[in-house]
Short mmCIF file of C-alpha atoms in Angstrom, two decimals:
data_model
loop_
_atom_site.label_atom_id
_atom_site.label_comp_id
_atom_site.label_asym_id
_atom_site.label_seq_id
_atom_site.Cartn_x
_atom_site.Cartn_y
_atom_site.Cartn_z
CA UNK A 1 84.50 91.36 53.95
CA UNK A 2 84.81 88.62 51.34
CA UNK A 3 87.98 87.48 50.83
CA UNK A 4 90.10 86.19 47.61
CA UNK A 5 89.63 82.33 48.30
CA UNK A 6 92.37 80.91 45.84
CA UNK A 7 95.64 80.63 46.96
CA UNK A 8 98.30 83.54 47.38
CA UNK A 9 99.74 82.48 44.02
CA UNK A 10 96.13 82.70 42.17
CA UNK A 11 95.55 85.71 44.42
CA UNK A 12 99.24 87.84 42.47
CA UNK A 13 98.45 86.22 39.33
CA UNK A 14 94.71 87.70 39.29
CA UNK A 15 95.98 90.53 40.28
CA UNK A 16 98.69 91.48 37.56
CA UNK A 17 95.86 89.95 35.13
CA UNK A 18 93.19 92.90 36.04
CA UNK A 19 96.35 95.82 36.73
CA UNK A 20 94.88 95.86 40.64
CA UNK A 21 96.60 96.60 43.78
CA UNK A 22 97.18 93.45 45.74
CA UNK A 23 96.31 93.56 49.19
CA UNK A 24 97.47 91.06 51.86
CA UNK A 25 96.26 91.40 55.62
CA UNK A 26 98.03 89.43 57.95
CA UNK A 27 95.86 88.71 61.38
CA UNK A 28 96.70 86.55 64.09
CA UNK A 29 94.65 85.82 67.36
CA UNK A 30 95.12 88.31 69.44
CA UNK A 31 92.24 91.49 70.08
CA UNK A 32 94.33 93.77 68.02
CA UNK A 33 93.38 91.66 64.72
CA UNK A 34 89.80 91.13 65.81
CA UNK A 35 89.65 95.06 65.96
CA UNK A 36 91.17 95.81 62.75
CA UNK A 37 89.74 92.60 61.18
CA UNK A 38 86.15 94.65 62.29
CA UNK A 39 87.53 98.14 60.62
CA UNK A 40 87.80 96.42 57.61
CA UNK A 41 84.40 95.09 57.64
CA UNK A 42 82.89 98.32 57.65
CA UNK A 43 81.10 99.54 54.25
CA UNK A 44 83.08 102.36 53.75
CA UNK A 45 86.50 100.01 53.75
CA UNK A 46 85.17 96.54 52.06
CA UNK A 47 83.01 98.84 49.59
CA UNK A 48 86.57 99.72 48.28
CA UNK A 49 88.38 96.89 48.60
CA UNK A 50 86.08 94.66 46.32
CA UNK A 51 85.87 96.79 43.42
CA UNK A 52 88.19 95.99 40.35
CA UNK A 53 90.84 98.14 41.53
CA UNK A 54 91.84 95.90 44.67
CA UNK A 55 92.55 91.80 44.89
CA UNK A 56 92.86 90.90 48.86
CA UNK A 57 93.14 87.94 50.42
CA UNK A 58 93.71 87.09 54.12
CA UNK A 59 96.83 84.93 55.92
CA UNK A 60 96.60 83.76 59.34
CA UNK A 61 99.90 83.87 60.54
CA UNK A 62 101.78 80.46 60.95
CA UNK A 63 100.22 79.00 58.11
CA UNK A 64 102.71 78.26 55.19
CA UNK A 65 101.06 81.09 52.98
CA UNK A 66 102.22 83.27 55.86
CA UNK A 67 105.51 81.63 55.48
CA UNK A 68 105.67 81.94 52.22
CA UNK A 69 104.89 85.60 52.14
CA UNK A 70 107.38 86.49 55.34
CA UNK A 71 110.36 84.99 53.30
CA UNK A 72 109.60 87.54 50.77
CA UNK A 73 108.96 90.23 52.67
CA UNK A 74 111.42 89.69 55.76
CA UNK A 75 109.62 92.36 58.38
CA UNK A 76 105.83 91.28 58.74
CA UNK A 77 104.19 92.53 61.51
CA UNK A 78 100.48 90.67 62.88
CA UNK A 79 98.69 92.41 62.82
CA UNK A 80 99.26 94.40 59.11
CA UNK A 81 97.81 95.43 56.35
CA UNK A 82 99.96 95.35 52.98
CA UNK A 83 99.21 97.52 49.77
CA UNK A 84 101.51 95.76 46.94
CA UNK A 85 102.07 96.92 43.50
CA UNK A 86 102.32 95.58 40.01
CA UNK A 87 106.13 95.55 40.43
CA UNK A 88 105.76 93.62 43.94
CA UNK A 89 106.72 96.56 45.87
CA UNK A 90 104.63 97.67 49.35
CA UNK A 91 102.87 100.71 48.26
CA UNK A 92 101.42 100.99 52.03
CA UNK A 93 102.39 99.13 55.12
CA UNK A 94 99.24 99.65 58.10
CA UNK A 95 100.97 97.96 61.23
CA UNK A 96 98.74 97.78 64.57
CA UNK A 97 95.39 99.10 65.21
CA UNK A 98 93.77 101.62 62.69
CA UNK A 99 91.10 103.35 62.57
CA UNK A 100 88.08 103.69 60.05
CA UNK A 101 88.97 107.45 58.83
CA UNK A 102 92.65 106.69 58.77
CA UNK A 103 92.70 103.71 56.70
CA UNK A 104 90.25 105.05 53.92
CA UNK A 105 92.86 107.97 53.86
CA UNK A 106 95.71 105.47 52.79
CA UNK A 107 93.28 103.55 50.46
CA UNK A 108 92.80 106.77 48.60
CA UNK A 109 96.95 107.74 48.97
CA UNK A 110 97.75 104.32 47.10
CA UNK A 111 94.65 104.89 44.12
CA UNK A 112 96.41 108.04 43.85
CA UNK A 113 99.93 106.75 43.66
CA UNK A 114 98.68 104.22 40.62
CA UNK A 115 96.88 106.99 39.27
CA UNK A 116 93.47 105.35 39.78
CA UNK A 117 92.72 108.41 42.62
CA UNK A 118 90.36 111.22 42.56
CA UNK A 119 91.67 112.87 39.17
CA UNK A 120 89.43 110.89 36.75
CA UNK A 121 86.10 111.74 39.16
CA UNK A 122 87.22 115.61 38.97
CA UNK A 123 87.55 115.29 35.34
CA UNK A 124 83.89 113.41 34.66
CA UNK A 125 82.33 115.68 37.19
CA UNK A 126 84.23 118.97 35.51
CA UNK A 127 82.41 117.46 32.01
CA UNK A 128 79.01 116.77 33.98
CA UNK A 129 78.91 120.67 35.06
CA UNK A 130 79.68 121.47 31.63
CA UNK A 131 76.99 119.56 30.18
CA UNK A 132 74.65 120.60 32.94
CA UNK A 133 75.43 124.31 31.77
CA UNK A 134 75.01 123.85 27.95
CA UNK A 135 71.51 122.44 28.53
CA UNK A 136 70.51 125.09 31.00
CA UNK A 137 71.40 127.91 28.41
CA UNK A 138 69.51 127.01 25.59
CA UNK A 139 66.20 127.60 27.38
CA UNK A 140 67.63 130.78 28.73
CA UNK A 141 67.65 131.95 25.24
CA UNK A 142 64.62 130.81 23.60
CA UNK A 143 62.92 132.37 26.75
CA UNK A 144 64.51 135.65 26.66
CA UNK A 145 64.54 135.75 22.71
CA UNK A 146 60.89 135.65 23.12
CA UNK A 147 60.95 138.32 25.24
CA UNK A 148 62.40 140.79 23.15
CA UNK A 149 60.37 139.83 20.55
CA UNK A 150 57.09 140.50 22.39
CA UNK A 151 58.39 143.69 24.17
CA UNK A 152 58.96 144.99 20.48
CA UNK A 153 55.62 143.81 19.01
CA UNK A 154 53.88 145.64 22.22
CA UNK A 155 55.77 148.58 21.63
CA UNK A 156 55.19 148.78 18.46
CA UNK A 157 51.69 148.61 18.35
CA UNK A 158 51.28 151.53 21.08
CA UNK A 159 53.63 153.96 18.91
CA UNK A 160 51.41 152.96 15.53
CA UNK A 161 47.84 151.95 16.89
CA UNK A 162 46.49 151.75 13.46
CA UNK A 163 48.93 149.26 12.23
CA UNK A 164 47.05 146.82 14.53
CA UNK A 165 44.23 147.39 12.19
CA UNK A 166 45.74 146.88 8.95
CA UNK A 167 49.60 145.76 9.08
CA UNK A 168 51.63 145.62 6.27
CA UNK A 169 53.22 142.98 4.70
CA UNK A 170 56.64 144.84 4.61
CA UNK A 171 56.50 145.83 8.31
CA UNK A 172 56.12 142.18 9.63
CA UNK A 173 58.41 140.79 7.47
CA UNK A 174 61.29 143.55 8.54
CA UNK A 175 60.15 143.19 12.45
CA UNK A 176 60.69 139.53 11.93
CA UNK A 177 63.79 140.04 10.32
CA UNK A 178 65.22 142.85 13.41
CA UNK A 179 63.90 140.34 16.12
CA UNK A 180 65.46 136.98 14.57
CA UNK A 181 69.13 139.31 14.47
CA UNK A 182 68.37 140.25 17.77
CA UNK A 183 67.89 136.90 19.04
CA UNK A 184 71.12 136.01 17.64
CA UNK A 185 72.97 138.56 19.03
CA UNK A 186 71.83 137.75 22.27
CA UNK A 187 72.85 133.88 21.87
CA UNK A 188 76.38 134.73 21.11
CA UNK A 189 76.43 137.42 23.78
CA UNK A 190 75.01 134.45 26.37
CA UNK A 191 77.29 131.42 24.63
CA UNK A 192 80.36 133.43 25.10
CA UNK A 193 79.53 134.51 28.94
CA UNK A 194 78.50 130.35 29.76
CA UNK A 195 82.00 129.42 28.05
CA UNK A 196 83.90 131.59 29.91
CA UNK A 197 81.86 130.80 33.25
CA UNK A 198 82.35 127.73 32.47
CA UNK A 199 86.41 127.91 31.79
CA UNK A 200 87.01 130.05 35.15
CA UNK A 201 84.49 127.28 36.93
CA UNK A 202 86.81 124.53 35.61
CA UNK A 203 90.17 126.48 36.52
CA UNK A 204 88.74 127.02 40.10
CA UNK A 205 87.46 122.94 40.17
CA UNK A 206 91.05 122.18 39.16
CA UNK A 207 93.04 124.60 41.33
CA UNK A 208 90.58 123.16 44.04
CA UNK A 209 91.30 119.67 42.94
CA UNK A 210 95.10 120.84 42.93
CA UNK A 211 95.08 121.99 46.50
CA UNK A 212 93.31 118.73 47.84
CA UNK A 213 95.90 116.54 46.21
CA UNK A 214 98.71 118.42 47.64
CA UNK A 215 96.93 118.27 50.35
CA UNK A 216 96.51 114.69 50.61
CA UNK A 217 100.12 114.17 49.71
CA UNK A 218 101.18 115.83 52.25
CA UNK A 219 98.63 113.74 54.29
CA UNK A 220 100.15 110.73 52.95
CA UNK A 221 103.94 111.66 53.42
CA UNK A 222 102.81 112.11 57.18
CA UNK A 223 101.39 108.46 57.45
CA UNK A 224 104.49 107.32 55.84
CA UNK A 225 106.83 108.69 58.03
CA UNK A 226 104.58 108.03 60.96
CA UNK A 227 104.13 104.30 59.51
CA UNK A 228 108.21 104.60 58.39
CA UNK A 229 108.57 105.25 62.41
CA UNK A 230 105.95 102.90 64.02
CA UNK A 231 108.39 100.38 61.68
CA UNK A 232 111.06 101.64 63.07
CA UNK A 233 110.65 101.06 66.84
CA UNK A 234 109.18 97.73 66.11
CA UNK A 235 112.41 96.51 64.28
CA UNK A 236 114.55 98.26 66.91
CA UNK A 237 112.27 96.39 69.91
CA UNK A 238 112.76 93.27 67.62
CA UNK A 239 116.85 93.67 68.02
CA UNK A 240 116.54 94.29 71.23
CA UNK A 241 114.65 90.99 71.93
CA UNK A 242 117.07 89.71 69.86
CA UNK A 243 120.04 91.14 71.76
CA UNK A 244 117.95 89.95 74.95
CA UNK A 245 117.70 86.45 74.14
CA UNK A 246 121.48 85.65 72.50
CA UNK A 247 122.78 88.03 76.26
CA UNK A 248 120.69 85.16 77.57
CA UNK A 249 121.53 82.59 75.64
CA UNK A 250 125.07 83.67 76.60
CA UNK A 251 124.77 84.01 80.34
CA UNK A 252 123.56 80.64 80.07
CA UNK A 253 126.19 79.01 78.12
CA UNK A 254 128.92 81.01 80.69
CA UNK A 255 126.69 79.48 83.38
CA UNK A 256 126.66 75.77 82.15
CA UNK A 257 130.62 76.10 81.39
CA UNK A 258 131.30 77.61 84.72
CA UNK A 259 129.17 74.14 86.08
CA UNK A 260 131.04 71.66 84.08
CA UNK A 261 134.16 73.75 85.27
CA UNK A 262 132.88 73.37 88.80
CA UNK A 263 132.20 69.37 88.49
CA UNK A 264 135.43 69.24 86.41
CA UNK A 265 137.39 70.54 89.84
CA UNK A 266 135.04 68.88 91.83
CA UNK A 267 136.06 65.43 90.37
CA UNK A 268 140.18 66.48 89.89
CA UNK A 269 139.80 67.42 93.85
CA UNK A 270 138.05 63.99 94.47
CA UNK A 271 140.92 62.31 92.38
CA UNK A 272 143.39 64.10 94.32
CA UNK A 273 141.92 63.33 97.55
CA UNK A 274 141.62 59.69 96.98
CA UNK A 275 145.01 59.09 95.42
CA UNK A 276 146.39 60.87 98.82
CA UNK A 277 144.34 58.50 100.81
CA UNK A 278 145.58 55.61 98.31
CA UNK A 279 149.21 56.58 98.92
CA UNK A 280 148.50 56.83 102.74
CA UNK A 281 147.17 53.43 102.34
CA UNK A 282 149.90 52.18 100.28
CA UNK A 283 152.49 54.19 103.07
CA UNK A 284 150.48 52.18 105.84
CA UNK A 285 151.05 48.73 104.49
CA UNK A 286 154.22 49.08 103.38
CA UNK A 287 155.36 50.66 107.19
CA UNK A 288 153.38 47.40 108.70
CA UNK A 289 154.96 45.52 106.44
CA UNK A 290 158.08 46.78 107.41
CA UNK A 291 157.45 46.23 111.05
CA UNK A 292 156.40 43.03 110.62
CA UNK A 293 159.73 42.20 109.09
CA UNK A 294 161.83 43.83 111.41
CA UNK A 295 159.76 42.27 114.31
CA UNK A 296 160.93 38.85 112.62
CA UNK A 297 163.92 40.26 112.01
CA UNK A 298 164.04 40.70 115.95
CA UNK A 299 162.78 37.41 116.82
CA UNK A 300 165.77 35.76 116.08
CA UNK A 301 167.79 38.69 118.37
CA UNK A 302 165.60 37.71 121.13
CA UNK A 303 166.43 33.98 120.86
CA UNK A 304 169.81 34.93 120.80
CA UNK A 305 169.34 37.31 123.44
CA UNK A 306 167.39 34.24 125.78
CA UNK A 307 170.69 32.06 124.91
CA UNK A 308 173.00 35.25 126.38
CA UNK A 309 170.71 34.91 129.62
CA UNK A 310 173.28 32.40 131.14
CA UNK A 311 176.04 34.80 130.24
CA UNK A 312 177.99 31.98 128.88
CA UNK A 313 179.81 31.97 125.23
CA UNK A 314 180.68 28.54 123.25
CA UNK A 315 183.43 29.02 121.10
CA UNK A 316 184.82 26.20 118.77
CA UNK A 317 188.81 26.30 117.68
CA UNK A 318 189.38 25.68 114.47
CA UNK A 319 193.09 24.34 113.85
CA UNK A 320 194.61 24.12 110.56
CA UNK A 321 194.47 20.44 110.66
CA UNK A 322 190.44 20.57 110.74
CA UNK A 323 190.48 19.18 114.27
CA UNK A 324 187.65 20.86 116.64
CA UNK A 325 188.35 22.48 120.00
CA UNK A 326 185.07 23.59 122.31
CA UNK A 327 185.13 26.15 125.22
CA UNK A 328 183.05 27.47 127.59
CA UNK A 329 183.87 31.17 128.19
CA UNK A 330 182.23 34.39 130.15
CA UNK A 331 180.07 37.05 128.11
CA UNK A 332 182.12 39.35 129.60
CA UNK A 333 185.97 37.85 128.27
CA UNK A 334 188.46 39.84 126.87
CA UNK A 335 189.49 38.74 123.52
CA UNK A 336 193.42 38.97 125.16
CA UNK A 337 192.09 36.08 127.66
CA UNK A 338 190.98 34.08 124.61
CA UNK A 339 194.76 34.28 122.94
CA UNK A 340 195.87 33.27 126.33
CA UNK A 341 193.34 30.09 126.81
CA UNK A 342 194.57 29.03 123.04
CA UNK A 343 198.44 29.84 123.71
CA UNK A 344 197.96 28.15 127.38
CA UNK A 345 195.38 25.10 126.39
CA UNK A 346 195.85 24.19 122.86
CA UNK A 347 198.70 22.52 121.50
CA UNK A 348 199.85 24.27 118.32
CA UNK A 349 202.56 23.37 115.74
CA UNK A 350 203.50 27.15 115.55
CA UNK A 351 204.18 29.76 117.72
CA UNK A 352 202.95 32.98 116.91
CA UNK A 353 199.03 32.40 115.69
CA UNK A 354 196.12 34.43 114.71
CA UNK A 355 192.56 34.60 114.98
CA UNK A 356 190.35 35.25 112.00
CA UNK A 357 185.93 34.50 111.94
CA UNK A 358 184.88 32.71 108.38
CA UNK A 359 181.11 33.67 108.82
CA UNK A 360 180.84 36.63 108.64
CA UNK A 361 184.24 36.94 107.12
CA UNK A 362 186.92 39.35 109.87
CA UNK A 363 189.74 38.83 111.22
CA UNK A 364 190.55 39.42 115.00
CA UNK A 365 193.51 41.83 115.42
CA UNK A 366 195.08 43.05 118.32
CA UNK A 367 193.68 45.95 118.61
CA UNK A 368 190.39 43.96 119.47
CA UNK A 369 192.42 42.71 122.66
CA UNK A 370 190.49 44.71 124.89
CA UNK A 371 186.72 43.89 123.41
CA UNK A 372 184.69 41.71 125.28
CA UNK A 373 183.26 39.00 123.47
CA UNK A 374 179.68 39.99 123.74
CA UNK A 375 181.16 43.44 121.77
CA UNK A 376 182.64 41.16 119.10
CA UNK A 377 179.34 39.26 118.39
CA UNK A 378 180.97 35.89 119.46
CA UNK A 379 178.10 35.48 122.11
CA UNK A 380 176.07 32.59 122.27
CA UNK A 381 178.05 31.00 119.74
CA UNK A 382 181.23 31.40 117.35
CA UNK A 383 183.52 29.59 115.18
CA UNK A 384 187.49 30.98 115.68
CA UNK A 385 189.58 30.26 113.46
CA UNK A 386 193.51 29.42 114.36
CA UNK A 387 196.29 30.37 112.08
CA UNK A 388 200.17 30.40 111.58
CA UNK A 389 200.97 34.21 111.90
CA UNK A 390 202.97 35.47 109.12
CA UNK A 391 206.09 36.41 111.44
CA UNK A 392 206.24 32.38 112.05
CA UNK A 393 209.53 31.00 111.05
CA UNK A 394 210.54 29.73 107.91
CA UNK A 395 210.95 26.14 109.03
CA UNK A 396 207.75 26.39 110.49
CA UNK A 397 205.54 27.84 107.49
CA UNK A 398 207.71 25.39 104.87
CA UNK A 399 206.35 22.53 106.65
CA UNK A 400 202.87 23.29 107.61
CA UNK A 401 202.28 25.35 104.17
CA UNK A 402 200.45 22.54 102.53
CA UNK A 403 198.54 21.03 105.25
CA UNK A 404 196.86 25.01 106.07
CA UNK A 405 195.83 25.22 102.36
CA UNK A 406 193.99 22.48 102.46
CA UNK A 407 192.81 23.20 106.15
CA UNK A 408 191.65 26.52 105.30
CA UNK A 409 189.66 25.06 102.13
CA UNK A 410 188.12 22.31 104.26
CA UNK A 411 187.55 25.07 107.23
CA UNK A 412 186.17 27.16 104.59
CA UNK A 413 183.74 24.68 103.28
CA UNK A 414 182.58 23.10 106.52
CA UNK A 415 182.52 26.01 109.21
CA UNK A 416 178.92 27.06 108.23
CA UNK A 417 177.57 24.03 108.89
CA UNK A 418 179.18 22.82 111.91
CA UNK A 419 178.21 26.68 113.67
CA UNK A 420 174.71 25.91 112.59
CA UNK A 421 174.87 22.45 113.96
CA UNK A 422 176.75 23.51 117.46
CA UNK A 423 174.06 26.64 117.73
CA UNK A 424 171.03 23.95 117.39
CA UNK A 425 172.71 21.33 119.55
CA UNK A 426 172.97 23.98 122.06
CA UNK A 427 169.67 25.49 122.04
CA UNK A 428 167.77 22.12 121.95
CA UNK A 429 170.61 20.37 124.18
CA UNK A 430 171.66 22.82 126.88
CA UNK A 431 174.03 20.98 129.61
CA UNK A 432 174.22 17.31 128.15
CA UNK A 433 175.75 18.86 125.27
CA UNK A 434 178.94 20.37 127.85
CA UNK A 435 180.17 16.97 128.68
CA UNK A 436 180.53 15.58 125.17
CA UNK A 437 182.35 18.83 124.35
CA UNK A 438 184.47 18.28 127.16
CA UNK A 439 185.22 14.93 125.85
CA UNK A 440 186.11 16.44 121.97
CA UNK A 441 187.89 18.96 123.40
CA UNK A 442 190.14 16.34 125.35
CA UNK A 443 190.41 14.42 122.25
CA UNK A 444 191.17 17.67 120.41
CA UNK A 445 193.63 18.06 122.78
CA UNK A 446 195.01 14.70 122.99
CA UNK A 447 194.78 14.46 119.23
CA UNK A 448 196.25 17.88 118.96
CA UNK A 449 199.29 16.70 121.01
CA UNK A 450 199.90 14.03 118.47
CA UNK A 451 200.04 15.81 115.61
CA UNK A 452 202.69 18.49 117.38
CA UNK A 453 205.13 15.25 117.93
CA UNK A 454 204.68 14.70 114.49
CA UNK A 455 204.96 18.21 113.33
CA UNK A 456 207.79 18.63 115.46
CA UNK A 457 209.54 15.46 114.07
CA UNK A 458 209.23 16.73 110.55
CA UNK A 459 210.55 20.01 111.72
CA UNK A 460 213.62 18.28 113.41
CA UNK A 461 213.86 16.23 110.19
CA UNK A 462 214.90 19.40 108.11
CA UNK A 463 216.84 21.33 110.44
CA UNK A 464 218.73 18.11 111.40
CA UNK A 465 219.27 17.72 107.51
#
């Protein structure tokens, strides 16, 4: 078959040029092209597709003329054979395999649809029989004209056999005249039997010609419908490819969220995880740290605790006159024995007293009588402080009011220090330390002494007065 070898724009052009059907077959690769690609090469099929009424050309599908053509016509099929029109409609669609008969049968359906079909060869071949007859008549005439005119001559002469001796002039010219009206009437008789032959031959070649174009209508209607359905099922198994791939496509997005969803937990578990163990961690240091600050925090209990070993108490007497008084004194003493030791030992310039701690700040009632000193905290060390008890008299308080101000201020200031510095000297000291508190305790005492001749001589001064 030998193919339109311009392009598919030469290939319409040429065709609305000459008024001929354009025909466009798409092949591919595959063995169903080869095998219609070889029905078309048959005489029968290329013998009418390269006469004036056809222009085809051939697309290989995937080339941009195939392209080209599949944006304009959206369905195209490989492989397919496509009968266009002057107006660019399809005339005939052959999808798939064909065969020889079949597709000369839709050839002929589209001639006859642009009225180039098997009308105009009834027509010539109704005026060839009619010409055929006209020249068959004529000798048909002459013949039997001459015939008649013999027959009569012979019968003539056996009726009158002298008038072959000596005919007349009159005779031939009147048998001359009988047989040429004869002949005549014989020519119309035989022209008006061939016309009307002729007219009943052409109303049976039309009727016939009638009854095979119904028939092939009908012929053609059935391809359509068939071709209309073979369509059909190929666009609905298109869709459902379609449908196939997005359900696909689908499933496989759902399956890629579902993984990021997955890693997304995966990593808010991890998260979780390690900001428990973080906290743990965090827990962990915080509780060592914690022990290790109440283990230093205990360090300094156990020091105390190894100074408690001897079951001995120190407790320095603080008088309001800033003077010092040391004793040595059980674990186990009541703090009623400690009022007595001050009321029996120390020399005060008043006579009811009371007992009060500056660091930490209390005050030592009597309802703590009964309290060891190991329950009051005053063990291994402790700073007692000895005041003028409110109840005092008035003589009394008037003339020791000034010097406990400024003995409380001064005891205030200094106690800190000098429980720091008896604690140390104890620790580092041990017994040494005893004697010389022995000694300032005797001069605490002596010097304590003193000042109660004084303070009594200023209290006899104003009662005297």
């Amino acid at each position: 078959m030998e193919w339109y070898s311009g392009s598919i724009n030469d290939a319409v052009k040429t065709s609305k040029v000459n008024k001929a059907i354009f025909v466009v077959f798409v092949a591919g690769k595959d063995e169903v092209s080869m095998e219609v690609a070889k029905v078309i090469d048959t005489p029968e099929i290329s013998a009418c597709l390269k006469t004036q009424d056809f222009v085809a050309i051939k697309l290989e599908s995937g080339t941009e003329d195939y392209n080209f053509f599949a944006q304009i016509y959206q369905l195209v099929p490989v492989p397919s054979l496509f009968f266009i029109g002057l107006n660019g409609q399809p005339l005939e669609v052959v999808a798939g395999s064909v065969t020889v008969l079949n597709l000369k049968g839709k050839i002929d359906a589209v001639l006859t649809k642009v009225g180039k079909g098997k009308s105009n060869s009834s027509t010539s071949f109704i005026n060839a029989e009619q010409s055929a007859a006209s020249f068959s008549n004529v000798p048909q005439s002459s013949a039997s004209s001459n015939d008649v005119v013999s027959t009569q001559s012979t019968s003539k002469t056996a009726e009158n056999p002298s008038a072959d001796i000596k005919p007349s002039s009159d005779d031939v010219k009147s048998e001359q005249a009988e047989s040429v009206t004869s002949n005549a009437d014989n020519n119309n008789q035989s022209n008006q039997q061939s016309s009307s032959d002729k007219v009943e031959r052409a109303r049976a070649l039309i009727e016939l010609q009638r009854k095979q174009q119904m028939e092939l209508e009908r012929e053609a209607e059935k391809r359509r419908e068939l071709d209309r359905r073979d369509i059909g099922k190929h666009m609905q198994n298109a869709r459902r490819r379609q449908q196939e791939m997005e359900l696909a496509m689908a499933h496989e997005e759902r399956m890629k969220e579902k993984a990021l969803e997955r890693e997304a937990r995966e990593r808010v578990i991890k998260q979780i995880a390690q900001d428990k163990l973080e906290r743990k961690h965090r827990e962990q240091a915080l509780l060592q740290q914690a022990n290790k600050s109440q283990s230093n925090q205990e360090q300094p209990q156990h020091a105390a605790s190894a100074f408690v070993g001897d079951g001995v108490a120190r407790i320095q007497f603080r008088l309001p006159s800033g003077n010092p008084h040391m004793g040595k004194f059980e674990a186990n003493t009541t703090l009623r024995e400690l009022r007595a030791y001050v009321s029996s030992n120390i020399d005060l310039p008043f006579r009811q007293f009371s007992m009060s701690m500056s660091f930490p700040r209390r005050d030592l009632t009597t309802e703590d009588d009964e309290r060891t000193l190991l329950d009051l905290e005053l063990v291994p060390t402790a700073v007692i402080l000895i005041l003028p008890s409110k109840n005092s008299g008035a003589s009394t308080v008037a003339a020791a009011h000034g010097d406990s101000f400024w003995s409380r201020f001064m005891w205030a200031l200094f106690a800190p220090i000098f429980t720091v510095y008896n604690y140390l000297a104890g620790y580092f000291t041990g017994g040494p330390r005893d004697s010389t508190n022995n000694q300032s305790n005797d001069s605490s005492a002596s010097g304590g002494s003193q000042r109660s001749g004084a303070f009594g001589g200023n209290n006899a001064g104003p009662s005297s007065g």
